[in-house]
Amino acid sequence: MTTDDPILARLTALRAGDLPVHGGRTMAYVYDSGLEGLDELANAAQAAFAGVNGLDMTAFPSVVELENDLVRRATALLGGGAGTFTSGGTESCLLAVLTARQYARKERGVTEPELVLPETAHAAFHKAAELFGLRVVNVPVDPDTFKVRPADMAAAISDRTALVVVSAPSYAHGVIDPVVEVAREAERRGVLCHVDACIGGWYLGHLRHAARQGQDVPGVPEFDLSVPGVTSLSVDLHKYAYTAKGASLLLFRDAGLRRHGWFAHAAWPGYPVVNSTLQGTKSAGPLAAAWAVTERVGAGGYAVLSTRVHRTTRVLADGVERIEGLRLAARPEASLIAVASDDPDIDVFVVADELRGSGWYLQPQPAFGASPATLHLTVTAAVAQPETARLLLTELEKAVERARELGPVRVDPEVVEAAATLDPDALTPQEVEIALALAGVGEGGRLPERMAPVLAVLQELPPRLSARLLPEVIGRLFRT
Ligand SMILES: *Cc1c(COP(=O)(O)O)cnc(C)c1O
């Protein structure tokens, strides 16, 4: 954005403090195709439809056309017979759970519904359980592969189960749960099964497409709605379809199941309401951008991008294994890499701080259960340029050397002990202050430059205490 308008200039100045969204150096949150003109197309489509309200499809029939087109493209790739365009992965997951809860209520008379989740399932499912009143049955994963075991999932299914979830792949480790086995058992027991392919669906689907076209790419395990027993699947377009943010699809086995998640209301004096998503008024901008971008890139284009990403992920994973002090938490099965340390002198969070200093953002993931502290890398097409990938490995190696010199962050064991005695539900404001000061997050509404010390404390705290403190930190940022 270059402009003389002082208002736009102010926005440009604010953006200067953010992570870059292009260039492949921000390895979480952003997806850069590296394709010339694609973002411009998305922006133009978005602008043309910004004012169109997806709330009322009778007033804006263009919305129906675009959504039908997009869903058709997705079901051709991933199976299924119906779908809904949503604002993002979280909304797709929320709607999948809501749909399953309504289905369980109406079709099976389940009054106290349960949601069976591998402990690696995305946080969005816990949000859904909290919002829609389901009890979570958390299933531990294999500590070596970080995949859930079919027998453990089977044992967690009960008469109350509304939905079982598997990931393809999981966000934290980039591995694919045994979809076929879990879905088969779900079907046998008469419960619905959702595949969270939010991040991997578009990418894995097109990788398989590339393989079918005779390209030399490794086989992808079966994961989509063509697998017997899979009843819904979420796939984000604002990830590996490289479209503007605010774009995801929730696909269903059939339109009958989808219908259970819709909300209709006529008993008020206003307009008749039918909502297929959680939102009311919604801009058709992201829908138009997604339609335009997927139209331009096409199945062949995505196959090329996915193949390139897949190869680069393997190159990066092999490179990580060669760096002394680092290891892979799991062998990546898609485009995500979780890097752990295998040397007590190397603290991955210090590595992340060092890399950030040299312009790369790798996402810290605190230790949880059997999963060690890791750095998460989302490999997108922009990283999949040979020079970029090589540069990343060089910078990573240098950052590891510097982290070795700096040494790991040490958390005072007395602090951890004291924290363990705190009741997250009964913290006084003073206790919150003390806890935050110990974590290195003081007053002033600013986060520290180096996050390693904060993350080190955070991962030592009981998760419920962390969840109590995190909103306090963010509350200080949004101070008005
Ligand atoms: C990104 C992601 C989500 C949530 O999607 P948002 O678009 O961030 O709301 C859910 N599940 C998985 C596996 C994801 O990677």
PDB file of N, CA and C in Angstrom, residues 419 421-429 431-432 463-469:
ATOM      1  N   ALA A 419       3.002 -22.811  41.837  1.00  0.00           N
ATOM      2  CA  ALA A 419       1.909 -22.684  40.864  1.00  0.00           C
ATOM      3  C   ALA A 419       0.972 -23.882  40.947  1.00  0.00           C
ATOM      4  N   THR A 421      -0.017 -25.437  43.404  1.00  0.00           N
ATOM      5  CA  THR A 421      -0.949 -25.385  44.538  1.00  0.00           C
ATOM      6  C   THR A 421      -2.099 -24.414  44.279  1.00  0.00           C
ATOM      7  N   LEU A 422      -1.987 -23.604  43.230  1.00  0.00           N
ATOM      8  CA  LEU A 422      -3.030 -22.606  42.975  1.00  0.00           C
ATOM      9  C   LEU A 422      -4.267 -23.259  42.374  1.00  0.00           C
ATOM     10  N   ASP A 423      -5.424 -22.808  42.814  1.00  0.00           N
ATOM     11  CA  ASP A 423      -6.682 -23.275  42.239  1.00  0.00           C
ATOM     12  C   ASP A 423      -7.090 -22.289  41.134  1.00  0.00           C
ATOM     13  N   PRO A 424      -7.044 -22.740  39.867  1.00  0.00           N
ATOM     14  CA  PRO A 424      -7.323 -21.808  38.761  1.00  0.00           C
ATOM     15  C   PRO A 424      -8.689 -21.131  38.886  1.00  0.00           C
ATOM     16  N   ASP A 425      -9.637 -21.816  39.536  1.00  0.00           N
ATOM     17  CA  ASP A 425     -10.990 -21.256  39.616  1.00  0.00           C
ATOM     18  C   ASP A 425     -11.141 -20.241  40.742  1.00  0.00           C
ATOM     19  N   ALA A 426     -10.128 -20.152  41.599  1.00  0.00           N
ATOM     20  CA  ALA A 426     -10.282 -19.284  42.771  1.00  0.00           C
ATOM     21  C   ALA A 426      -9.121 -18.306  42.920  1.00  0.00           C
ATOM     22  N   LEU A 427      -8.490 -17.936  41.794  1.00  0.00           N
ATOM     23  CA  LEU A 427      -7.360 -17.015  41.878  1.00  0.00           C
ATOM     24  C   LEU A 427      -7.831 -15.615  42.233  1.00  0.00           C
ATOM     25  N   THR A 428      -7.125 -14.976  43.162  1.00  0.00           N
ATOM     26  CA  THR A 428      -7.423 -13.575  43.472  1.00  0.00           C
ATOM     27  C   THR A 428      -6.686 -12.706  42.456  1.00  0.00           C
ATOM     28  N   PRO A 429      -7.135 -11.456  42.288  1.00  0.00           N
ATOM     29  CA  PRO A 429      -6.420 -10.552  41.371  1.00  0.00           C
ATOM     30  C   PRO A 429      -4.931 -10.443  41.719  1.00  0.00           C
ATOM     31  N   GLU A 431      -3.042 -12.762  43.099  1.00  0.00           N
ATOM     32  CA  GLU A 431      -2.363 -13.996  42.672  1.00  0.00           C
ATOM     33  C   GLU A 431      -2.128 -13.990  41.162  1.00  0.00           C
ATOM     34  N   VAL A 432      -3.095 -13.443  40.429  1.00  0.00           N
ATOM     35  CA  VAL A 432      -2.932 -13.335  38.974  1.00  0.00           C
ATOM     36  C   VAL A 432      -1.729 -12.457  38.667  1.00  0.00           C
ATOM     37  N   PRO A 463      -2.289 -27.178  32.685  1.00  0.00           N
ATOM     38  CA  PRO A 463      -3.014 -26.553  31.569  1.00  0.00           C
ATOM     39  C   PRO A 463      -4.201 -25.695  32.001  1.00  0.00           C
ATOM     40  N   ARG A 464      -4.871 -26.100  33.069  1.00  0.00           N
ATOM     41  CA  ARG A 464      -6.039 -25.308  33.491  1.00  0.00           C
ATOM     42  C   ARG A 464      -5.621 -23.946  34.040  1.00  0.00           C
ATOM     43  N   LEU A 465      -4.452 -23.932  34.694  1.00  0.00           N
ATOM     44  CA  LEU A 465      -3.941 -22.657  35.202  1.00  0.00           C
ATOM     45  C   LEU A 465      -3.494 -21.765  34.034  1.00  0.00           C
ATOM     46  N   SER A 466      -2.837 -22.365  33.050  1.00  0.00           N
ATOM     47  CA  SER A 466      -2.448 -21.603  31.855  1.00  0.00           C
ATOM     48  C   SER A 466      -3.676 -20.987  31.196  1.00  0.00           C
ATOM     49  N   ALA A 467      -4.720 -21.814  31.077  1.00  0.00           N
ATOM     50  CA  ALA A 467      -5.933 -21.331  30.415  1.00  0.00           C
ATOM     51  C   ALA A 467      -6.589 -20.210  31.220  1.00  0.00           C
ATOM     52  N   ARG A 468      -6.339 -20.209  32.530  1.00  0.00           N
ATOM     53  CA  ARG A 468      -6.866 -19.122  33.367  1.00  0.00           C
ATOM     54  C   ARG A 468      -6.055 -17.842  33.166  1.00  0.00           C
ATOM     55  N   LEU A 469      -4.744 -18.010  32.946  1.00  0.00           N
ATOM     56  CA  LEU A 469      -3.856 -16.846  32.878  1.00  0.00           C
ATOM     57  C   LEU A 469      -3.793 -16.228  31.475  1.00  0.00           C
TER      58      LEU A 469
END
